[in-house]
XYZ file of C-alpha atoms in Angstrom:
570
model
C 379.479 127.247 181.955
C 379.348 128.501 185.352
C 380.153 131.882 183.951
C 378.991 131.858 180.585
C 375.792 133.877 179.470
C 374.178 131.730 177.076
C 370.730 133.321 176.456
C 370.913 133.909 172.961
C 371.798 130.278 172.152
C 368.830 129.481 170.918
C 366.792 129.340 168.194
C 365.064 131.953 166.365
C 361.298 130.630 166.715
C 361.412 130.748 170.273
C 362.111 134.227 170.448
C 359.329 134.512 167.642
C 357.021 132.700 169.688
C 357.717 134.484 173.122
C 356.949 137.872 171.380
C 353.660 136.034 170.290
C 352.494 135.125 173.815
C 353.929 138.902 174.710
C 351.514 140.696 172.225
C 348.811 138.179 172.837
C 349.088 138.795 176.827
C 349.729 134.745 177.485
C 352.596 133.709 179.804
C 350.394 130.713 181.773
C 352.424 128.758 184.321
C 352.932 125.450 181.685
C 354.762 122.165 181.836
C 357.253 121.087 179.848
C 359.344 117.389 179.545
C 362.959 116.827 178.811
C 362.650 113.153 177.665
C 364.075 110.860 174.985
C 361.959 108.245 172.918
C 364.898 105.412 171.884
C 368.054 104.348 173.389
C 371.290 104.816 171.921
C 373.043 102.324 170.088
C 370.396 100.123 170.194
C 371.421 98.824 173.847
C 368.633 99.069 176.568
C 369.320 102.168 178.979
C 370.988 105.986 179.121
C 372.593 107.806 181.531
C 371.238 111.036 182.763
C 374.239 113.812 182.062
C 374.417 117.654 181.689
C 371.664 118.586 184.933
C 374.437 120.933 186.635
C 375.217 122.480 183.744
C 371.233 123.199 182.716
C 371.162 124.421 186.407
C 374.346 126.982 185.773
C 372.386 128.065 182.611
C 369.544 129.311 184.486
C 371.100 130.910 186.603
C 372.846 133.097 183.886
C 369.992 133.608 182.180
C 370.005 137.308 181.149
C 369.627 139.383 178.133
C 372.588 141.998 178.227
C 372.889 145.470 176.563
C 374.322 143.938 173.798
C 372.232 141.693 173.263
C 369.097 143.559 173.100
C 370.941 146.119 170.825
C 371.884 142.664 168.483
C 367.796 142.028 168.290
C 366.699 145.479 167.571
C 368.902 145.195 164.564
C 366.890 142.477 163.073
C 363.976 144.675 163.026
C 362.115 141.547 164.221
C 360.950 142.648 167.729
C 358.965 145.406 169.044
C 360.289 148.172 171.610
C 357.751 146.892 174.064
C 359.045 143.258 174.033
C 362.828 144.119 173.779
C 362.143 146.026 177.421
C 360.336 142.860 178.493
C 363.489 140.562 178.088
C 365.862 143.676 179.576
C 364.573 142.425 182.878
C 364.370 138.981 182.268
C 364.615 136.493 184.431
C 363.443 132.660 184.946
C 360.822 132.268 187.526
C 360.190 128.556 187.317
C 361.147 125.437 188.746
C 363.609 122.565 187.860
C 362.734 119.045 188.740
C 365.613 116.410 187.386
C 367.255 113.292 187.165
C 370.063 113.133 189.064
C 373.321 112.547 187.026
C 374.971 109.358 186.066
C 371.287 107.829 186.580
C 370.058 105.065 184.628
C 367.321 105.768 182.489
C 364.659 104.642 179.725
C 362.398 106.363 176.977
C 359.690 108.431 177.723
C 360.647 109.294 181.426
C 360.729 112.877 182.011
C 364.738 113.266 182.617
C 364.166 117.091 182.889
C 360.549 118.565 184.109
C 360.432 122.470 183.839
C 357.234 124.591 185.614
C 357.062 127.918 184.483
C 355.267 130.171 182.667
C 354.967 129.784 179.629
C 357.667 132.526 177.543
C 360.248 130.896 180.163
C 359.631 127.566 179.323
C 360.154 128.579 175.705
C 363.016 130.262 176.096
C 365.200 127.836 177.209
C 364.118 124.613 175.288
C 366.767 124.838 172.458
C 369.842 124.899 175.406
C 368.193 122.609 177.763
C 368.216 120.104 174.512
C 371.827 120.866 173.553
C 373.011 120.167 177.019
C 371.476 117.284 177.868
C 371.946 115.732 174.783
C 375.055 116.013 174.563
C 376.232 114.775 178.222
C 373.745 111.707 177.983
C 374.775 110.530 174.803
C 378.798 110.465 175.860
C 377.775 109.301 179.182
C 375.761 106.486 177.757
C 378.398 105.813 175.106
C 381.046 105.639 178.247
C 379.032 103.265 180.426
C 378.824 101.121 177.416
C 382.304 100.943 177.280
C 382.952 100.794 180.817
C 380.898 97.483 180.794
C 382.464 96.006 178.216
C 385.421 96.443 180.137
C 384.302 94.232 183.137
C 385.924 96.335 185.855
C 389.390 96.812 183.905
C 390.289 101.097 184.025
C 388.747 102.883 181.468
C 390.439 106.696 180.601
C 389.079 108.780 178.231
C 391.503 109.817 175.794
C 389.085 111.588 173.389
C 389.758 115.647 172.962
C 391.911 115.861 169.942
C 389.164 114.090 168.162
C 386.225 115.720 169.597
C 384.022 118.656 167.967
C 384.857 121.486 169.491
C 386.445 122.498 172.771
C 382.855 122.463 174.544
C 382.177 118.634 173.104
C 385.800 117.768 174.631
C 385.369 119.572 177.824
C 381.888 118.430 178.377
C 381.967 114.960 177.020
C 384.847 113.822 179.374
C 382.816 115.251 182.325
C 380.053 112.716 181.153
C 382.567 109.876 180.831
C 383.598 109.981 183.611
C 380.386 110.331 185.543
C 379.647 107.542 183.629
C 382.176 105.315 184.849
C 385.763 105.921 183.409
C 388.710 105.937 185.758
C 389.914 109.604 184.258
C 390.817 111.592 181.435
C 393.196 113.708 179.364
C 391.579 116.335 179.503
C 393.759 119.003 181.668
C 390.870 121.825 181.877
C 387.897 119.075 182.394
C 390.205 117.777 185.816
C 390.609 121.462 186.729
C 386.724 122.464 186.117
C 385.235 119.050 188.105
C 388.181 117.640 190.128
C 388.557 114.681 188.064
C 391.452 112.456 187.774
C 393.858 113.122 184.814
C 395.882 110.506 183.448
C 398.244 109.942 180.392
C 401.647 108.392 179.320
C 403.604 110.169 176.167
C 403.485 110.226 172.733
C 405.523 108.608 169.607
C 407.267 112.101 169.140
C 408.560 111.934 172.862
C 410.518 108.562 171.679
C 411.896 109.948 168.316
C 412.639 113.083 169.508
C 416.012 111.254 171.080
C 418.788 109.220 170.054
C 417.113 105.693 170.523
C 414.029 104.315 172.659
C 415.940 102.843 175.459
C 417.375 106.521 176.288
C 413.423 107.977 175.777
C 412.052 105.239 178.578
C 415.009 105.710 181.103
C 414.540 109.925 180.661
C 410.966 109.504 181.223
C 410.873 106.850 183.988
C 413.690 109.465 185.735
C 411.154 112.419 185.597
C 407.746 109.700 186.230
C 409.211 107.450 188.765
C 405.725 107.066 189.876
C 403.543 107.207 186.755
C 405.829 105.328 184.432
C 403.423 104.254 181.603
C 406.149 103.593 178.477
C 404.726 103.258 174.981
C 405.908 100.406 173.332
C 405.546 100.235 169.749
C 407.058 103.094 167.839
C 409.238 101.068 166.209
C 408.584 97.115 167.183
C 406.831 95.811 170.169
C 408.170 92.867 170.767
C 411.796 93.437 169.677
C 412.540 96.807 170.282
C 409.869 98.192 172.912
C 409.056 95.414 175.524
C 412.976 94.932 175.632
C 413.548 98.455 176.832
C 410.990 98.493 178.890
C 412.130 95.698 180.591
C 415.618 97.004 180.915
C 414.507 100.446 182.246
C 412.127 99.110 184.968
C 414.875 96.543 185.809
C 417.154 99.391 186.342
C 414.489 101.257 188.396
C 414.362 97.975 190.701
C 418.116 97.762 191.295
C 417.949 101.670 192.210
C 415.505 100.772 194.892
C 412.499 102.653 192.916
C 409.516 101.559 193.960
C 407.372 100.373 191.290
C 403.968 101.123 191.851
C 401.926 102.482 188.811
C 404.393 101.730 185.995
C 403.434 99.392 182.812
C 403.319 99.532 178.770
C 400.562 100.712 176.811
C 400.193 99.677 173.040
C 398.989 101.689 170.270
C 398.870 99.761 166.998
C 398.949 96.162 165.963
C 396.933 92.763 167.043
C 396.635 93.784 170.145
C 395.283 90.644 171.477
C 397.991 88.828 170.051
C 400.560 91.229 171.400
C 399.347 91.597 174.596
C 399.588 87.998 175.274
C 403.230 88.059 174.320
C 404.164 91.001 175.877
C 402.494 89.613 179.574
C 404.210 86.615 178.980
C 407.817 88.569 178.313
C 406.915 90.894 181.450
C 406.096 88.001 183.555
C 409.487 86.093 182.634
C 411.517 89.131 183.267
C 410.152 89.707 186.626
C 407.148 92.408 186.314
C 403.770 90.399 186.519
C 402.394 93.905 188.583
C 402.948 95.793 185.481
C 400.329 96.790 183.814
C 399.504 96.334 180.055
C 397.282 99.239 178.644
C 396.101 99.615 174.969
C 394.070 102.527 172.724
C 393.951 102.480 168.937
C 390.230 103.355 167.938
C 388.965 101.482 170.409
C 384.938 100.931 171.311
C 382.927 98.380 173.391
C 382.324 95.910 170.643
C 386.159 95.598 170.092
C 387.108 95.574 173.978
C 384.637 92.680 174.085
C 386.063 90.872 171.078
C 389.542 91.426 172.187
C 388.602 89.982 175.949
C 387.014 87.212 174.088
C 390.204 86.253 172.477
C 392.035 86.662 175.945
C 393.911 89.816 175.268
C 395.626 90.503 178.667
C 395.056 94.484 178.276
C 393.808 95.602 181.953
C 393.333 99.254 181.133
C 391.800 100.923 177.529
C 392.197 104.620 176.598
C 389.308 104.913 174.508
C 389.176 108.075 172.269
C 387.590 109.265 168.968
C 384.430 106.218 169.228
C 383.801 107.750 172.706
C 383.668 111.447 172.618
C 382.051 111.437 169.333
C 379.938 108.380 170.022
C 380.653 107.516 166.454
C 378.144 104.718 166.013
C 375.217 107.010 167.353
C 376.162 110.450 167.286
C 372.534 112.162 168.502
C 370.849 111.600 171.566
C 367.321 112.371 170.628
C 366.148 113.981 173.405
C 363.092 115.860 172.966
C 361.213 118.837 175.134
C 357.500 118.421 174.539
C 354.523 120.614 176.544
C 352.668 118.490 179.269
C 350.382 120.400 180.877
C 349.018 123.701 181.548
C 347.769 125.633 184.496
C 344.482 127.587 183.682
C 343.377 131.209 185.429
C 342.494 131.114 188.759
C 343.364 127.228 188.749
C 345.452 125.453 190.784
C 345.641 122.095 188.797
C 347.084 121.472 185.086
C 345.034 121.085 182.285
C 346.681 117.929 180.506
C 347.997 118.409 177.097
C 349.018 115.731 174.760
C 350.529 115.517 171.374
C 348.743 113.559 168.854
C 350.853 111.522 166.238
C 350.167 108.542 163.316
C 353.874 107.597 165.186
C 352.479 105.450 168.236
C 356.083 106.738 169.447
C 355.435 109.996 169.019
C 352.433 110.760 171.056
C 353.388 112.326 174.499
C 352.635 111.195 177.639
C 350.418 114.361 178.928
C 350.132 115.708 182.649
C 352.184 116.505 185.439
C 354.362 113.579 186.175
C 357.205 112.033 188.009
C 359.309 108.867 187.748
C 359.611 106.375 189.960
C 362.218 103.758 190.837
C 361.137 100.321 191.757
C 363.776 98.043 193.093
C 363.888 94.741 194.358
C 363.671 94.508 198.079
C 366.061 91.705 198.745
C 368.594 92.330 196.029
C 368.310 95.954 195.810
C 368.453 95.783 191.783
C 367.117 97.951 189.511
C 363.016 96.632 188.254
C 361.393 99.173 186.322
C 360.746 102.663 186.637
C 357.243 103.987 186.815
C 356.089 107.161 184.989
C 353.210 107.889 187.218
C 350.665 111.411 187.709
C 352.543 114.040 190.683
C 351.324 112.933 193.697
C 350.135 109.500 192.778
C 351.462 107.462 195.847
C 351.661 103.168 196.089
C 351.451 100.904 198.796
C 354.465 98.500 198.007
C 352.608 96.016 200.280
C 350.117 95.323 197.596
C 350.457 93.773 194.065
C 351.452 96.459 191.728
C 350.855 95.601 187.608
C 353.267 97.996 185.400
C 352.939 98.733 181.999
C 355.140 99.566 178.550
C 354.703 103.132 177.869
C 354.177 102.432 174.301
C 353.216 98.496 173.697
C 350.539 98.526 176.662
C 350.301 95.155 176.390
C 353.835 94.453 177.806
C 352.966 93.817 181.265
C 354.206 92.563 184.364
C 352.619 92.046 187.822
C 355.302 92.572 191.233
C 354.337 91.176 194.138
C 352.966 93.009 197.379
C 356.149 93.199 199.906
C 359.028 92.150 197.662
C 359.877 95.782 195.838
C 360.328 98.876 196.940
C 359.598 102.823 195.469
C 361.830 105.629 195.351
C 360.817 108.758 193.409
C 363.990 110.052 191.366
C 362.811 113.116 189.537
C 363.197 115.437 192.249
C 362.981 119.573 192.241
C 366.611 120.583 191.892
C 366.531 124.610 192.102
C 363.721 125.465 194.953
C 363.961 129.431 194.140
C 368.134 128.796 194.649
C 368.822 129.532 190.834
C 365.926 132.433 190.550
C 368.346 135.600 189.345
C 367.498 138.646 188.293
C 370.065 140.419 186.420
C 369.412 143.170 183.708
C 372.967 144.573 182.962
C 375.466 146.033 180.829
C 378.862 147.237 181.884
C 382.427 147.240 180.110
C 384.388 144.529 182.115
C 387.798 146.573 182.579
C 388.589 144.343 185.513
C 388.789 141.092 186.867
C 385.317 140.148 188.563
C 384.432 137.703 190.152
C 380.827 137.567 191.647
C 379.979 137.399 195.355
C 376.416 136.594 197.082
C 375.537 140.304 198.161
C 372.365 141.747 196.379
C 370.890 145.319 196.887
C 367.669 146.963 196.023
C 365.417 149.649 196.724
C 363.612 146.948 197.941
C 365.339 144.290 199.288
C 367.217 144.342 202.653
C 371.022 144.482 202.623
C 372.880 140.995 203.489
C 376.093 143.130 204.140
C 377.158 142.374 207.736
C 380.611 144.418 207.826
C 380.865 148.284 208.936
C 382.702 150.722 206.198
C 384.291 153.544 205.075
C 385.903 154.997 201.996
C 385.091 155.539 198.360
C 384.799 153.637 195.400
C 386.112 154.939 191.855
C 383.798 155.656 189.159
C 381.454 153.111 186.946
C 381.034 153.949 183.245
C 377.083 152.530 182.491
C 375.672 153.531 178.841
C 372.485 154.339 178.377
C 369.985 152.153 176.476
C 367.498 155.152 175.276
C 369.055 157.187 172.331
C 366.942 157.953 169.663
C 363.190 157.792 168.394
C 360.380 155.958 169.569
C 362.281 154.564 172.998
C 362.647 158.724 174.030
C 358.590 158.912 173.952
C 358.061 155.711 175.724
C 360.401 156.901 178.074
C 358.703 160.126 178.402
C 355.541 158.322 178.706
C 357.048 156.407 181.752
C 358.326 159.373 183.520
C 356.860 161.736 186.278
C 356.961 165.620 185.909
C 359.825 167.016 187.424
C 360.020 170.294 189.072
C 362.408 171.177 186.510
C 359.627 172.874 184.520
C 360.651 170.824 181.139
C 358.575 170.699 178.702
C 358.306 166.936 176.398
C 360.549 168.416 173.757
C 362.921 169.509 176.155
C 363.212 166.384 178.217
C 363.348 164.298 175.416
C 366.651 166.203 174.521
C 367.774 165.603 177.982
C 367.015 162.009 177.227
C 369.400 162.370 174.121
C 372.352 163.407 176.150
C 372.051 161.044 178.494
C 374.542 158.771 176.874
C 376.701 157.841 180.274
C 375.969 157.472 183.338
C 379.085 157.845 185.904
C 377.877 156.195 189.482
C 380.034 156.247 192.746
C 379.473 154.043 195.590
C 379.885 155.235 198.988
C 380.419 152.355 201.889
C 381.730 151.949 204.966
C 384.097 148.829 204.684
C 387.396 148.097 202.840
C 385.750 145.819 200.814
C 386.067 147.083 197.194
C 382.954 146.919 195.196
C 381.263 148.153 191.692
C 377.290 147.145 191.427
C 375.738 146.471 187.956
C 372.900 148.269 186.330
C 371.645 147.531 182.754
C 370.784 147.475 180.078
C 370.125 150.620 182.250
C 365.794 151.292 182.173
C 364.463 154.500 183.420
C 360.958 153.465 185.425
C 358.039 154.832 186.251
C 359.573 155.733 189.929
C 362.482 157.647 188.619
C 362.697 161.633 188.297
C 364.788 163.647 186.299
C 366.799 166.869 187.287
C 369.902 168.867 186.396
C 372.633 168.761 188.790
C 374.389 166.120 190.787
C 372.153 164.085 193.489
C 372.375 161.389 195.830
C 370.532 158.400 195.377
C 369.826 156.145 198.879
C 369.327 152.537 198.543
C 368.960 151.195 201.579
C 371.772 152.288 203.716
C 374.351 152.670 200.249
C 374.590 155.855 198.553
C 374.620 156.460 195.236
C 375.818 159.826 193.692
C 374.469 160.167 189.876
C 375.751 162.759 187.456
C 375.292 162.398 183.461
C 376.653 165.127 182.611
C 374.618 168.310 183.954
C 371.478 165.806 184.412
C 370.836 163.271 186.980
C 368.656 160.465 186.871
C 367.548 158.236 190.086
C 365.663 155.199 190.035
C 364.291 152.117 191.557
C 366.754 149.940 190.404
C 368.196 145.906 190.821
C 372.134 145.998 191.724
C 374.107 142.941 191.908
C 377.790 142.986 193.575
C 380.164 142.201 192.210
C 383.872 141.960 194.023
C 386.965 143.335 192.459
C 390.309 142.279 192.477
């Protein structure tokens, strides 16, 4: 997600709404909460999933040429707005959960500050993130605890739905407590351990199962995981395994991570057979693993019959948390900041649903542990800025039945605030640009403007090829507004004629002259003419800081006071 541009994944009203507070002239500095009202699956907690990934979708937050050109097809949004989210960019702040936290209902998990078209903007993907991460995650420490320390791999990605759900959902499951996963792309993408054994098609594909196990324990000396019940567990599968790891042994092999895993069957039956059958041959290291649709409630009923399975791969009932498949999260508006105020004005939603009224202000959570033990108490939902003396008796509420109380006692807990600002201007970007990605790019931290200072440190020299940028004004209206927007010139146009300069402008070639062997292209767009620029025919230089630019559209040049990010090629 990292590199993904995501800012049309949302829904239609909020771009509705955003040109509403546009035309109306209202973008107050609001607050909005990320919370969730019931747990899943009926158990008694969540885990907190999906906060880098909300933080790498802020960051990318941008509205390319393409995309603005997609919205003035609807003939929904005015000219005015659509140059508005050209140079958009999120201003606000992040506070959040950190992940694989335990949480409860109604805490804030997420808390955005901005103003207010921001906020808006990015409810629907904030929502589809985090609900989606905490529900597997929650689903996977479920699972995990049902499997009372025993490994737990997530073997979920054929079954999941889509490649994002499979990606993303083993991230959470294993943040959530399993030992690994399947998933190839998720280990590359996180550094997470990637397990697996082989499949049913690896033993028919040869001439019988003994010569399947002894090919793959001769490639897997180290991993050698041998699937056991393709044709019969206990008379064709254990045997073979037995024979190939004896082998193994008698070649001096080490045997270190090597076992069965069974797919099929009574598996707590069978797995009390096959341990006693390993144990008689010789192997009571080896370790017996199982999958078949497997979930917490049947890892608990097969430990309560005394299955000797010490590691589950736990697929389909995992990444699809088939029992519970939505999270429920919600993302309601908490406060808002009035002119020429420094404090929020509350704001609470009103519902018949008891569970459905909000919690209003500007709040954070708190953790309250228990000094001696260091477990988990409650969490308090309490006003920003609201501070306790954990030497005094402290009475804590339900956030819904108020009359669930409890009363801790002065000196034996202690308070740790977990909602915590997680961007502190670090994920402010600015980006507003098109260009036709002919190469391979990868970004780099250098930004240049006609107002911002250079963080180049290296001396230069030489000349960088050519970068194709179209032009966003064409036709109609956008020439006049452009016109509008413009100085005179000394070029003695009059409006008709510079608004047929303004049709030719189609390209825009721009070379970048530096003094380093560093290769570079910087990236203008959905390229905006302000009201600094000039227009003039012939070729010019244009000086940002100490980079020059040479700009020639044709016969006409255009300068301006423009936002560049660099980008390094390979």
């Amino acid at each position: 997600m990292a590199d993904r541009n995501l800012t049309l994944m949302t829904d239609l009203y909020q771009l509705t709404m955003m040109q509403g507070y546009f035309k109306n002239n209202i973008n107050k500095r609001v607050i909005f909460d990320l919370f969730y009202r019931t747990n899943p699956s009926g158990g008694g907690y969540a885990i907190a999933c999906g906060l880098e990934q909300v933080i790498e979708y802020i960051k990318n937050l941008r509205f390319t040429y393409e995309d603005i050109e997609y919205l003035r097809g609807l003939s929904i949004f005015d000219e005015d707005f659509l140059t508005y989210l050209s140079s958009f960019h999120f201003s606000g702040d992040i506070y959040g959960i950190p992940e694989g936290t335990v949480v409860f209902p109604k805490e804030p998990l997420i808390k955005v500050i901005a103003p207010i078209m921001e906020a808006q903007l990015i409810e629907t993907s904030l929502l589809n993130i985090v609900n989606h991460q905490s529900l597997i995650a929650t689903k996977a420490a479920r699972v995990c605890y049902a499997a009372k320390g025993d490994g737990v791999m997530e073997f979920g990605l054929r079954r999941a739905q889509g490649p994002d759900a499979g990606i993303y959902g083993a991230r959470a499951a294993v943040i959530a407590g399993c030992v690994g996963t399947s998933n190839v792309l998720t280990g590359k993408l996180w550094n997470m351990p990637i397990k697996g054994t082989h499949a049913h098609s690896w033993i028919m594909s040869f001439p019988d199962e003994y010569t399947a196990f002894k090919k793959y324990a001769e490639l897997y000396p180290n991993a050698c995981t041998l699937l056991v019940d393709t044709y019969d567990t206990l008379k064709s599968g254990i045997p073979n395994a037995i024979r190939v790891f004896t082998e193994m042994r008698e070649a001096g092999i080490p045997l270190t991570k090597y076992g069965i895993r069974m797919d099929s069957g009574d598996l707590a039956y069978l797995s009390k057979r096959v341990r006693k059958m390993l144990d008689d041959a010789g192997f009571p290291d080896a370790v017996i693993s199982a999958s078949n649709d497997l979930d917490e409630y049947l890892i608990e009923t097969l430990k309560s019959q005394g299955a000797t399975i010490k590691s589950w791969g736990v697929g389909t009932h995992l990444i699809t948390c088939k029992d519970n498949p939505a999270f429920g999260g919600v993302y309601k508006l908490a406060a808002i900041k009035k002119e020429g105020s420094e404090e929020f004005t509350p704001k609470i939603k009103i519902s018949e649903n008891p569970a459905k009224i909000t919690n209003p202000g500007n709040k954070t959570v708190y953790r309250i542990v228990d000094k001696d033990t260091g477990k988990l108490k409650a969490d308090l939902i309490a006003l920003a800025g609201e501070t306790y003396d954990t030497t005094k008796d402290l009475e804590i509420f339900h956030p819904i039945d108020t009359w669930k109380r409890s009363t801790l006692t002065g000196g034996s807990y202690e308070i740790t605030e977990i909602l915590v600002i997680c961007n502190e201007q670090t994920y402010r970007c600015k980006r507003t640009a098109y260009i036709r990605k002919n190469k391979r790019i990868r970004h780099c931290s250098y930004r240049v403007s006609a107002n911002v200072h250079t963080r180049t440190k290296h001396a230069p020299e030489g000349l960088v090829t050519h970068l194709l940028i179209e032009f966003v004004h064409r036709r109609g209206n956008r020439h006049r507004n452009v016109h509008n927007s413009t100085k005179r010139t000394n070029d003695n146009s009059t409006p008709d004629k510079r608004e047929q300069i303004y049709r030719r402008l189609k390209y825009i070639h721009l070379a970048l002259i530096i003094p380093s062997q560093i290769k570079a292209v910087f990236l203008i767009g959905a390229f905006r003419v302000y009201s600094e620029c000039t227009v003039g025919i012939g070729g010019t230089n244009l000086s940002v800081n100490e980079f020059t630019f040479f700009v020639s559209p044709n016969k006409y040049t255009v300068t301006a006071n423009i936002l560049i990010d660099v980008l390094l090629v390979h």
